[in-house]
JSON list of C-alpha atoms in Angstrom, two decimals:
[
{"chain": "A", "resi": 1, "resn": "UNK", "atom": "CA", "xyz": [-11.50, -2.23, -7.28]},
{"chain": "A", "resi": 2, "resn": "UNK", "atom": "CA", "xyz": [-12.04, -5.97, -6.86]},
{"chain": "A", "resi": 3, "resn": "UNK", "atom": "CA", "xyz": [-10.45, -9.04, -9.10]},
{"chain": "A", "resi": 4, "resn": "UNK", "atom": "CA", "xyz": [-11.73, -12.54, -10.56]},
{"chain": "A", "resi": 5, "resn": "UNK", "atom": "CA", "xyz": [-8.47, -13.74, -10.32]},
{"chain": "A", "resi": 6, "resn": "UNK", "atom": "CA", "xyz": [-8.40, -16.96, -7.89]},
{"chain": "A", "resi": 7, "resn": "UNK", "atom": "CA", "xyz": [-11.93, -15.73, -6.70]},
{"chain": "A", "resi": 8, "resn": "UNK", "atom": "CA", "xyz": [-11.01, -12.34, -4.73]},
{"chain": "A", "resi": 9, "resn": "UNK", "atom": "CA", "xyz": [-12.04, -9.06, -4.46]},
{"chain": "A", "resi": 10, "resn": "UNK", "atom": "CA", "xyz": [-9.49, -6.69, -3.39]},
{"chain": "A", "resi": 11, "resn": "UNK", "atom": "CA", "xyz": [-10.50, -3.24, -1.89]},
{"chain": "A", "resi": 12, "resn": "UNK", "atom": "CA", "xyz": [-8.73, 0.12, -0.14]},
{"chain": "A", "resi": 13, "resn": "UNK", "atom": "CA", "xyz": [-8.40, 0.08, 3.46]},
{"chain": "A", "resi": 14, "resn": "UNK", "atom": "CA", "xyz": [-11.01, 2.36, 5.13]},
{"chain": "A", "resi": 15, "resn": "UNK", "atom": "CA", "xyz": [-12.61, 3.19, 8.58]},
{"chain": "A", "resi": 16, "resn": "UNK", "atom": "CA", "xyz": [-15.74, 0.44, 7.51]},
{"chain": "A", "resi": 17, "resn": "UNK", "atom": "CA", "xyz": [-12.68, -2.07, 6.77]},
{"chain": "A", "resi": 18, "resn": "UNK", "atom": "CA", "xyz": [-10.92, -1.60, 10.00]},
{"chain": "A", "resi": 19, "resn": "UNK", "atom": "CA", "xyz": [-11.93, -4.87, 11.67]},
{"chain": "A", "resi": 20, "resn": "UNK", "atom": "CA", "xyz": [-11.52, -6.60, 8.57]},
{"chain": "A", "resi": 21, "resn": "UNK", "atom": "CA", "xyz": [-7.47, -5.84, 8.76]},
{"chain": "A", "resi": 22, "resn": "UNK", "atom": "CA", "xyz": [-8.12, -6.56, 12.91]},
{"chain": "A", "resi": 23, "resn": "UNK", "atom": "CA", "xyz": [-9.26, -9.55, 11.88]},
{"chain": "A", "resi": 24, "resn": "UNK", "atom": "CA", "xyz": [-6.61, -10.73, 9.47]},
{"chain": "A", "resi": 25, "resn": "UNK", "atom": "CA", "xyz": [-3.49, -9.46, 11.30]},
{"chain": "A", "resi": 26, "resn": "UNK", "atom": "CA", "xyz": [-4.42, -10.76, 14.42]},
{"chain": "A", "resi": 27, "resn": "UNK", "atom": "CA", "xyz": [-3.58, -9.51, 18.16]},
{"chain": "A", "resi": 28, "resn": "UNK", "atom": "CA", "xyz": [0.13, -9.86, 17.07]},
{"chain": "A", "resi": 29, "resn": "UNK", "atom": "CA", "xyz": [-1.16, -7.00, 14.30]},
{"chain": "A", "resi": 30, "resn": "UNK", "atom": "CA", "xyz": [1.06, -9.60, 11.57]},
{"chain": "A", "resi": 31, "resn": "UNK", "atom": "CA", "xyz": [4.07, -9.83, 12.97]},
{"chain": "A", "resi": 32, "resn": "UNK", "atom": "CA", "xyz": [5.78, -8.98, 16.29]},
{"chain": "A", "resi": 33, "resn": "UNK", "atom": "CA", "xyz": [3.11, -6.20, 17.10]},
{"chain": "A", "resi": 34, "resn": "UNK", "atom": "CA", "xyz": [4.10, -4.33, 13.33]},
{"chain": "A", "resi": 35, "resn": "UNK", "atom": "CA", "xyz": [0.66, -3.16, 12.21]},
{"chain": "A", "resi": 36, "resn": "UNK", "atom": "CA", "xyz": [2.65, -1.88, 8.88]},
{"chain": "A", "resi": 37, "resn": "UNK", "atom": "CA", "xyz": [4.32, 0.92, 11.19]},
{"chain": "A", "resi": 38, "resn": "UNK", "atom": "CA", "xyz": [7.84, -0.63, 10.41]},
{"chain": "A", "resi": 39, "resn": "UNK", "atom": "CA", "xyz": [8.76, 1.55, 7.02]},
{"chain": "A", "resi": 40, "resn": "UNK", "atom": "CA", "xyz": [6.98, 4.58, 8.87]},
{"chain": "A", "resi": 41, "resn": "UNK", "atom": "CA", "xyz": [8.60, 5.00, 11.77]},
{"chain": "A", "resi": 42, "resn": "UNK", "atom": "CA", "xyz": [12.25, 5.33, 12.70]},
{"chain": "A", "resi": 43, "resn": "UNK", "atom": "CA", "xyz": [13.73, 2.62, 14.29]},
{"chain": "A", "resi": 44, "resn": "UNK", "atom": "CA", "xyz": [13.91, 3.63, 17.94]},
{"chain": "A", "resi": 45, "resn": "UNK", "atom": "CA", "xyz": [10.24, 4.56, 18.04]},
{"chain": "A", "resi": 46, "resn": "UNK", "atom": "CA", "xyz": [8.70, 1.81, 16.11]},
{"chain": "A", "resi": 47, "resn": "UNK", "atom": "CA", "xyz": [10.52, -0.32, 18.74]},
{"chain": "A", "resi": 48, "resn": "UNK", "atom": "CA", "xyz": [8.92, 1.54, 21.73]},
{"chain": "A", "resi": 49, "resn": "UNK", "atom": "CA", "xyz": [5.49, 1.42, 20.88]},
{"chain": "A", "resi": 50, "resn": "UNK", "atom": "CA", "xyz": [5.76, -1.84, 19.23]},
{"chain": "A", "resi": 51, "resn": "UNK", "atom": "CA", "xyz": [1.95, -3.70, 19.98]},
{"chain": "A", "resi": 52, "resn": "UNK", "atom": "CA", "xyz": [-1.03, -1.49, 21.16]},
{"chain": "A", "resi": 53, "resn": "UNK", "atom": "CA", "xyz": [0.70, 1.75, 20.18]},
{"chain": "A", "resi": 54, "resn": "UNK", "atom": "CA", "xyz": [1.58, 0.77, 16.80]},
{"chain": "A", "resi": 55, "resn": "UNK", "atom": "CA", "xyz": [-2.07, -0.36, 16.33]},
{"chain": "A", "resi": 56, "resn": "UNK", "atom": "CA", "xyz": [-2.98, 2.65, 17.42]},
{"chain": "A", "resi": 57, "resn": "UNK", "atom": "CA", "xyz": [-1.05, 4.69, 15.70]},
{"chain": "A", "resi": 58, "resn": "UNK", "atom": "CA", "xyz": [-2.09, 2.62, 12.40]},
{"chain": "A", "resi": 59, "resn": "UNK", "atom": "CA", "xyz": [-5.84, 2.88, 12.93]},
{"chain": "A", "resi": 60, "resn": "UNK", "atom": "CA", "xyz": [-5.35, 6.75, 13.22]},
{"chain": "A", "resi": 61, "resn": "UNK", "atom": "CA", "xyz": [-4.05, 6.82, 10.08]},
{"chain": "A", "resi": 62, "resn": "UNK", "atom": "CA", "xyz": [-7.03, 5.14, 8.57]},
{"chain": "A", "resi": 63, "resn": "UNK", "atom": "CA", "xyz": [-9.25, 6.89, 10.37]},
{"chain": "A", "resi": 64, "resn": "UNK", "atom": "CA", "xyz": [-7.54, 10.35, 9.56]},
{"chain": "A", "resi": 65, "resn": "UNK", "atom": "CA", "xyz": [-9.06, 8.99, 5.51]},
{"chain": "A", "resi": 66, "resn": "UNK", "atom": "CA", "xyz": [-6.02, 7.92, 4.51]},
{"chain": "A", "resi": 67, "resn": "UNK", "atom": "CA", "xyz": [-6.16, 4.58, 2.49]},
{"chain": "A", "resi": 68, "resn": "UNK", "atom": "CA", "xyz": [-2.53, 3.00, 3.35]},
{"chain": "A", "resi": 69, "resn": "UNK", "atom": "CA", "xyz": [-2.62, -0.29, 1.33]},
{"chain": "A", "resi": 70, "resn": "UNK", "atom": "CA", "xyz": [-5.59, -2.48, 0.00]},
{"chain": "A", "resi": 71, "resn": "UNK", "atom": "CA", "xyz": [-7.44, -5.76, 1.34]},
{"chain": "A", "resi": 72, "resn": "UNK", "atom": "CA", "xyz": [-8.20, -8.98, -0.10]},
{"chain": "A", "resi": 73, "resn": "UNK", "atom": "CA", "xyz": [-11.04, -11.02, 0.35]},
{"chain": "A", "resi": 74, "resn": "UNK", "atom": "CA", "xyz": [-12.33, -14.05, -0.48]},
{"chain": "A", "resi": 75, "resn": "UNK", "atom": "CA", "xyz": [-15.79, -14.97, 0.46]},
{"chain": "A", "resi": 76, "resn": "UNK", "atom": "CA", "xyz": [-15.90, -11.84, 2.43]},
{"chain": "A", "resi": 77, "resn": "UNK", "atom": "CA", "xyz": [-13.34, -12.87, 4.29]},
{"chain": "A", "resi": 78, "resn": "UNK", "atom": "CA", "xyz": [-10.14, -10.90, 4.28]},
{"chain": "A", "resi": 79, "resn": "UNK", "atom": "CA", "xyz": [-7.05, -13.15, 3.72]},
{"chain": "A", "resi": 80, "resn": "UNK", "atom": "CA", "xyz": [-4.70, -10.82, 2.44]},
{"chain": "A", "resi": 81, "resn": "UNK", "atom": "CA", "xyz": [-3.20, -7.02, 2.51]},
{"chain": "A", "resi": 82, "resn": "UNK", "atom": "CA", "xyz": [-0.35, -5.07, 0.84]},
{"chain": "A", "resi": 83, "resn": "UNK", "atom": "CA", "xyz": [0.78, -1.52, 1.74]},
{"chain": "A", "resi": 84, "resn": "UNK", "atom": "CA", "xyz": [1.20, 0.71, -0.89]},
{"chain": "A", "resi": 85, "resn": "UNK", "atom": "CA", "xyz": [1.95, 4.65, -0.48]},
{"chain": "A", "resi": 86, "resn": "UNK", "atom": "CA", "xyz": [3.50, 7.64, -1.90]},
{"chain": "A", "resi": 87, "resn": "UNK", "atom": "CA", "xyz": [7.16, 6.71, -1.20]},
{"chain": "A", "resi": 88, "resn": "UNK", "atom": "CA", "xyz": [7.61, 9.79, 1.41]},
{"chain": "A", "resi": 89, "resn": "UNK", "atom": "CA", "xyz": [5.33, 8.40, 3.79]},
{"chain": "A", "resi": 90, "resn": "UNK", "atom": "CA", "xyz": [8.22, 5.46, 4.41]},
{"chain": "A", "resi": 91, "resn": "UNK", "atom": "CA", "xyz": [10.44, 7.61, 6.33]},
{"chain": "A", "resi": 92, "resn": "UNK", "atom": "CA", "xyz": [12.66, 4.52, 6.50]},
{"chain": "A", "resi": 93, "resn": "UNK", "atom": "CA", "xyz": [13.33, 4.05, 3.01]},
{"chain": "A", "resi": 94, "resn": "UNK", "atom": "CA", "xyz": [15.28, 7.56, 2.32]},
{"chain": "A", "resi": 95, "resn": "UNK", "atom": "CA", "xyz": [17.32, 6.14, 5.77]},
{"chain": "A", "resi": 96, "resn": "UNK", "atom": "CA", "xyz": [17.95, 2.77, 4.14]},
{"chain": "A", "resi": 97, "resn": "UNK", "atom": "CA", "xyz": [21.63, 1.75, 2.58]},
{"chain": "A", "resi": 98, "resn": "UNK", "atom": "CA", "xyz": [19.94, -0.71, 0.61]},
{"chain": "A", "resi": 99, "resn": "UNK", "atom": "CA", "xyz": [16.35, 0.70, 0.07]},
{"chain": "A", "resi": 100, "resn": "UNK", "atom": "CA", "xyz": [17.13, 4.58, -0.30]},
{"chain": "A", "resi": 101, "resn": "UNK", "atom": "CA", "xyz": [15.50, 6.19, -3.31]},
{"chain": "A", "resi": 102, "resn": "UNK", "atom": "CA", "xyz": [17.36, 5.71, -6.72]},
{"chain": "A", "resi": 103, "resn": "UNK", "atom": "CA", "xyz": [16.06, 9.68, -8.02]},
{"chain": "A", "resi": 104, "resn": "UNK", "atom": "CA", "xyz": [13.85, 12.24, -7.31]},
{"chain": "A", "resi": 105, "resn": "UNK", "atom": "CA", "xyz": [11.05, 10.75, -9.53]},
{"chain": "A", "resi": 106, "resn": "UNK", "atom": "CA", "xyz": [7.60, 10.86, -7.46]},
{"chain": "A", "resi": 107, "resn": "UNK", "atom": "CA", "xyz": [7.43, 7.17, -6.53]},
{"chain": "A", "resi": 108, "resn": "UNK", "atom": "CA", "xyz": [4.42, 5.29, -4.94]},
{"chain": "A", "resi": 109, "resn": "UNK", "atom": "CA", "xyz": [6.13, 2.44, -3.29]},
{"chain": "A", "resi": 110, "resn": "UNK", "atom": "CA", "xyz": [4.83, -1.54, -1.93]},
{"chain": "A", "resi": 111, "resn": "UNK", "atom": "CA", "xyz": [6.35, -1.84, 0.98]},
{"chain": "A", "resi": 112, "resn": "UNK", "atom": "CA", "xyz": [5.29, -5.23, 2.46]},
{"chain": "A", "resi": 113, "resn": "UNK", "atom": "CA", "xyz": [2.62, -8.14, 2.14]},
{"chain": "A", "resi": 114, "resn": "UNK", "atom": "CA", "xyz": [0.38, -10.04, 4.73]},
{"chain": "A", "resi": 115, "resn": "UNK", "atom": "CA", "xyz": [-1.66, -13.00, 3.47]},
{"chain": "A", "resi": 116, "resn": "UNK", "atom": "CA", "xyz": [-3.64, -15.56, 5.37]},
{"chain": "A", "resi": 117, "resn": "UNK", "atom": "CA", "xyz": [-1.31, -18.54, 6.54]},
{"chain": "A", "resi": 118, "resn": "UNK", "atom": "CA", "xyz": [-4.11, -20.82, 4.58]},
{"chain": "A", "resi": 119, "resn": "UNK", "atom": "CA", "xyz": [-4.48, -18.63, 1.73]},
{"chain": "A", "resi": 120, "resn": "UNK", "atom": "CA", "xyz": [-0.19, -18.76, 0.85]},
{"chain": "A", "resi": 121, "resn": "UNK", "atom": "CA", "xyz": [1.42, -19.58, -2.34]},
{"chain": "A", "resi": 122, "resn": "UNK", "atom": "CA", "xyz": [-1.86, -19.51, -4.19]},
{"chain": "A", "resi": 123, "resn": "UNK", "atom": "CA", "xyz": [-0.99, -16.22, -6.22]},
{"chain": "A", "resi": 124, "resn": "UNK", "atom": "CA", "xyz": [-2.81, -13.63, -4.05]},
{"chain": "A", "resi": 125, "resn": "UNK", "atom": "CA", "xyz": [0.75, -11.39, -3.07]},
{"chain": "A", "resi": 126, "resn": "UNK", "atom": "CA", "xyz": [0.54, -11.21, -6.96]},
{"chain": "A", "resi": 127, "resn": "UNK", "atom": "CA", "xyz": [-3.39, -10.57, -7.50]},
{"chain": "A", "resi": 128, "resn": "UNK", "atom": "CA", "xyz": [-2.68, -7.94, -4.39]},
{"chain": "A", "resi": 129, "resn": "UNK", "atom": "CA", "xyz": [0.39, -6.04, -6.30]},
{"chain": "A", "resi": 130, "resn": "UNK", "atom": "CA", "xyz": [-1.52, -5.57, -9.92]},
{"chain": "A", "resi": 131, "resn": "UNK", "atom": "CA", "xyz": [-4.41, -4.18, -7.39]},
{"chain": "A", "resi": 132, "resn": "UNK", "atom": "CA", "xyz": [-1.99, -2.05, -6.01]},
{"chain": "A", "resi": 133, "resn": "UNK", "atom": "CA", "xyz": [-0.33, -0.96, -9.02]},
{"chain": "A", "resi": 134, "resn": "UNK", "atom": "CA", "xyz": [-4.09, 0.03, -10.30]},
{"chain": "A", "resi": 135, "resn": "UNK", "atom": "CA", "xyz": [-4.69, 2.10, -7.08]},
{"chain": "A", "resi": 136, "resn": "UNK", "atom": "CA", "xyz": [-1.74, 3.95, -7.40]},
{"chain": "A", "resi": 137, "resn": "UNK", "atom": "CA", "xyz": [-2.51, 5.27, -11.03]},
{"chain": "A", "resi": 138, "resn": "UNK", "atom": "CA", "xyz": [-6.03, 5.94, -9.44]},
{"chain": "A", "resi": 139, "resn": "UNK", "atom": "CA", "xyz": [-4.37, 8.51, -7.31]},
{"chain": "A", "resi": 140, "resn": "UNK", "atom": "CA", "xyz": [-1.99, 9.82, -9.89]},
{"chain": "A", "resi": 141, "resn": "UNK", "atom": "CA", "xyz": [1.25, 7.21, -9.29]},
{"chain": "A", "resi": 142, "resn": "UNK", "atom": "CA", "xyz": [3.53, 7.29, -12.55]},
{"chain": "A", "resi": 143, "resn": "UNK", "atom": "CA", "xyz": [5.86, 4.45, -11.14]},
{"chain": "A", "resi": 144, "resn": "UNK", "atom": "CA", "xyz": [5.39, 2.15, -8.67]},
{"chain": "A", "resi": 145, "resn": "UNK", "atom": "CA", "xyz": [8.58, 0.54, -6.27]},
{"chain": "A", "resi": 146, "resn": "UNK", "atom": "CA", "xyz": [9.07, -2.76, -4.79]},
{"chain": "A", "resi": 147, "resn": "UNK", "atom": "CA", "xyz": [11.78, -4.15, -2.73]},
{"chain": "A", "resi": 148, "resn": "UNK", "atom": "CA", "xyz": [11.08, -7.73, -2.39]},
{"chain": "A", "resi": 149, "resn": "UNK", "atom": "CA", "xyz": [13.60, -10.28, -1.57]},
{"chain": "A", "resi": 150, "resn": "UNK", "atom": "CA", "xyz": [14.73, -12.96, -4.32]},
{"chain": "A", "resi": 151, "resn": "UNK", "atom": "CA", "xyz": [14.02, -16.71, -3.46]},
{"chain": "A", "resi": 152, "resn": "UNK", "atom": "CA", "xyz": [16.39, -17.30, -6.68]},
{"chain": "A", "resi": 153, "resn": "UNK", "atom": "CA", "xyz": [18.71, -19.29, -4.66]},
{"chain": "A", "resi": 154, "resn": "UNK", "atom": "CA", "xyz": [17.83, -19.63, -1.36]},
{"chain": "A", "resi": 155, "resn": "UNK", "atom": "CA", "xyz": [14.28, -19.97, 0.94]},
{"chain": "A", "resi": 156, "resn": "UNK", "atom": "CA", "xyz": [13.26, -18.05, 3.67]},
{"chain": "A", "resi": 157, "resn": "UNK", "atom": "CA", "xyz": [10.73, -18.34, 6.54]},
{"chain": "A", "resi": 158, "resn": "UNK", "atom": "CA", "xyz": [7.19, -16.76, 5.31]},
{"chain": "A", "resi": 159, "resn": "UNK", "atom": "CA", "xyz": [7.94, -14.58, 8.18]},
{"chain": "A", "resi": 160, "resn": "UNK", "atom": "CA", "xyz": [10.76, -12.60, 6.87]},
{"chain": "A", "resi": 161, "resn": "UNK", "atom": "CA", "xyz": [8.94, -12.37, 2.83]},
{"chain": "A", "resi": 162, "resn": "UNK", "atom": "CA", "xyz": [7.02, -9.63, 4.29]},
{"chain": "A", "resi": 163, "resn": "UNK", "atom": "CA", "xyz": [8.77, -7.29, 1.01]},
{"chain": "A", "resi": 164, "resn": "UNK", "atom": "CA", "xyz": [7.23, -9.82, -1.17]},
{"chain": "A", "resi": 165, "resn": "UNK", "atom": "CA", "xyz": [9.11, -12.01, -3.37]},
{"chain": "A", "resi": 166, "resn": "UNK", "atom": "CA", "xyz": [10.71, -10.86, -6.80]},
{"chain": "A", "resi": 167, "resn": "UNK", "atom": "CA", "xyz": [9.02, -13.81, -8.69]},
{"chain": "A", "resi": 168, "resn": "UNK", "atom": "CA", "xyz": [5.66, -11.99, -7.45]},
{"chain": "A", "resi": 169, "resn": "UNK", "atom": "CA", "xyz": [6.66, -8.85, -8.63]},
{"chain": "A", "resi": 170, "resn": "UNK", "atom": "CA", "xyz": [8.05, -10.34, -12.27]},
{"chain": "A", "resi": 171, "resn": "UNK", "atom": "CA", "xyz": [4.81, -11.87, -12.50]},
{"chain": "A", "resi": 172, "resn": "UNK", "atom": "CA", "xyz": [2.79, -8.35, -11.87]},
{"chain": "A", "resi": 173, "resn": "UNK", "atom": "CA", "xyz": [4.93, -6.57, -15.12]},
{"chain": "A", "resi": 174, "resn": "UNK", "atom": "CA", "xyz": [8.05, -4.90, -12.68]},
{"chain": "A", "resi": 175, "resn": "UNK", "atom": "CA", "xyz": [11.17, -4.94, -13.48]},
{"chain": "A", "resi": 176, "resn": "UNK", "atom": "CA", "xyz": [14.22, -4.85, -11.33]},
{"chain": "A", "resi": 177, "resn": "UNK", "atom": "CA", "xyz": [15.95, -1.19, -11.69]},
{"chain": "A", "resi": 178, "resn": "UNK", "atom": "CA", "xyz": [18.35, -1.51, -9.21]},
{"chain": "A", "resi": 179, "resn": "UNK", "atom": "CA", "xyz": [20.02, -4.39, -6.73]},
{"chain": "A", "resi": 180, "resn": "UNK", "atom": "CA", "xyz": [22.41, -3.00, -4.37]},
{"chain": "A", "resi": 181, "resn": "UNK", "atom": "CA", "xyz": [21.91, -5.97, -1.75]},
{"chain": "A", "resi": 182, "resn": "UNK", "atom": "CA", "xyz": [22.16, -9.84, -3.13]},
{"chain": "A", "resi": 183, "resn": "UNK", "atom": "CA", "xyz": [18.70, -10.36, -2.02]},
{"chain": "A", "resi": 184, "resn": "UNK", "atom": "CA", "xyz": [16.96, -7.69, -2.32]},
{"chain": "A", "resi": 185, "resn": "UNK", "atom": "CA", "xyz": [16.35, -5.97, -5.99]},
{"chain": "A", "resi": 186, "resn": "UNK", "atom": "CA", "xyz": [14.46, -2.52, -6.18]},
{"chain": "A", "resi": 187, "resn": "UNK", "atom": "CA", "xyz": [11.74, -3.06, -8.93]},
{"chain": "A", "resi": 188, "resn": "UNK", "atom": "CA", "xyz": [9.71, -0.33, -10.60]},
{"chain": "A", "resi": 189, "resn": "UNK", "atom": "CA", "xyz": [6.27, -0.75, -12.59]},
{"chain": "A", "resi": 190, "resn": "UNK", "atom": "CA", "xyz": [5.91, 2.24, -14.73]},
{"chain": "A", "resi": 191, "resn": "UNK", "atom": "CA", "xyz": [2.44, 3.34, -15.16]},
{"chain": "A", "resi": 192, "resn": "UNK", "atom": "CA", "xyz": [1.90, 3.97, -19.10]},
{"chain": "A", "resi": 193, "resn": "UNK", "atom": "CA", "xyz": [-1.16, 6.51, -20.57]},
{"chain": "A", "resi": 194, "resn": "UNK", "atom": "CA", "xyz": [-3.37, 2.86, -21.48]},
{"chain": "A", "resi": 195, "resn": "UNK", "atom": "CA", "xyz": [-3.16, 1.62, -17.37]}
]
């Protein structure tokens, strides 16, 4: 899977790609020692083995040959990642007020975004969610779910537009389903027989 768009190639996270995500994340592993464990874990233990463990924890997931979420590059270098998943590996979501599923329907869901601080607000949380959306009907996905946050009338630090924005996910073909925060719509990308 790989993309022309703004010059990257976008490709599943795998054992080979480890230190590529290493690499982009960073020894904070993106933010505050996450390494996308955050929608995985319940709250107590994602706060316990927050760092190292969470690393850890992440790797053996990848190495287990699971492909949690997909990695862009651009002159081989990686600048950007989104997770995307069957919806039941995000314990956190079915625990969520705001985020809980809408049905039963089996859901692949986009849980958050990392892109390169030099590589920002040049399209590539967009390029990365029609990549996702593609991997997803690769492995069967009939709807995809995002819960950005909407930037409609307010801004917030890059930090906390780890969900992605809504304006990305507009731009990708979702539509927002449901909205039962101010800020933070639930958008679905339905996967027709032509995708």
């Amino acid at each position: 899977m790989s993309t022309s768009e703004v010059g990257l190639e976008i490709l599943p996270l795998t054992p080979d790609r480890w230190e590529d995500l290493e690499k982009l994340f960073g020894p904070r592993g993106a933010d505050g020692g996450c390494w996308c464990m955050f929608f995985r874990l319940p709250h107590r233990q994602f706060t316990e083995q927050q760092g190292e463990a969470n690393r850890a924890a992440f790797k053996q997931i990848v190495e287990e040959g699971t492909e949690p979420g997909l990695i862009a590059y651009a002159g081989g270098k990686p600048v950007g990642w989104v997770a995307v998943a069957p919806r039941a590996e995000y314990g956190r979501l079915a625990r969520s007020r705001v985020l809980r599923p809408l049905d039963q329907e089996d859901v692949w869901s986009v849980v958050c975004f990392f892109v390169d601080k030099a590589y920002r607000k040049q399209g590539i949380s967009t390029c990365l969610l029609k990549a996702a959306v593609g991997f997803a009907a690769q492995h069967g996905a009939k709807i995809v779910e995002g819960y950005p946050v909407d930037l409609s009338d307010r801004t917030y630090p890059d930090a906390f537009a780890y969900h992605g924005t809504a304006s990305s996910f507009l731009e990708a073909g979702f539509v927002e389903v449901a909205r039962r925060s101010p800020t933070r719509p639930m958008m679905r990308y339905t996967i027709s027989e032509r995708n």
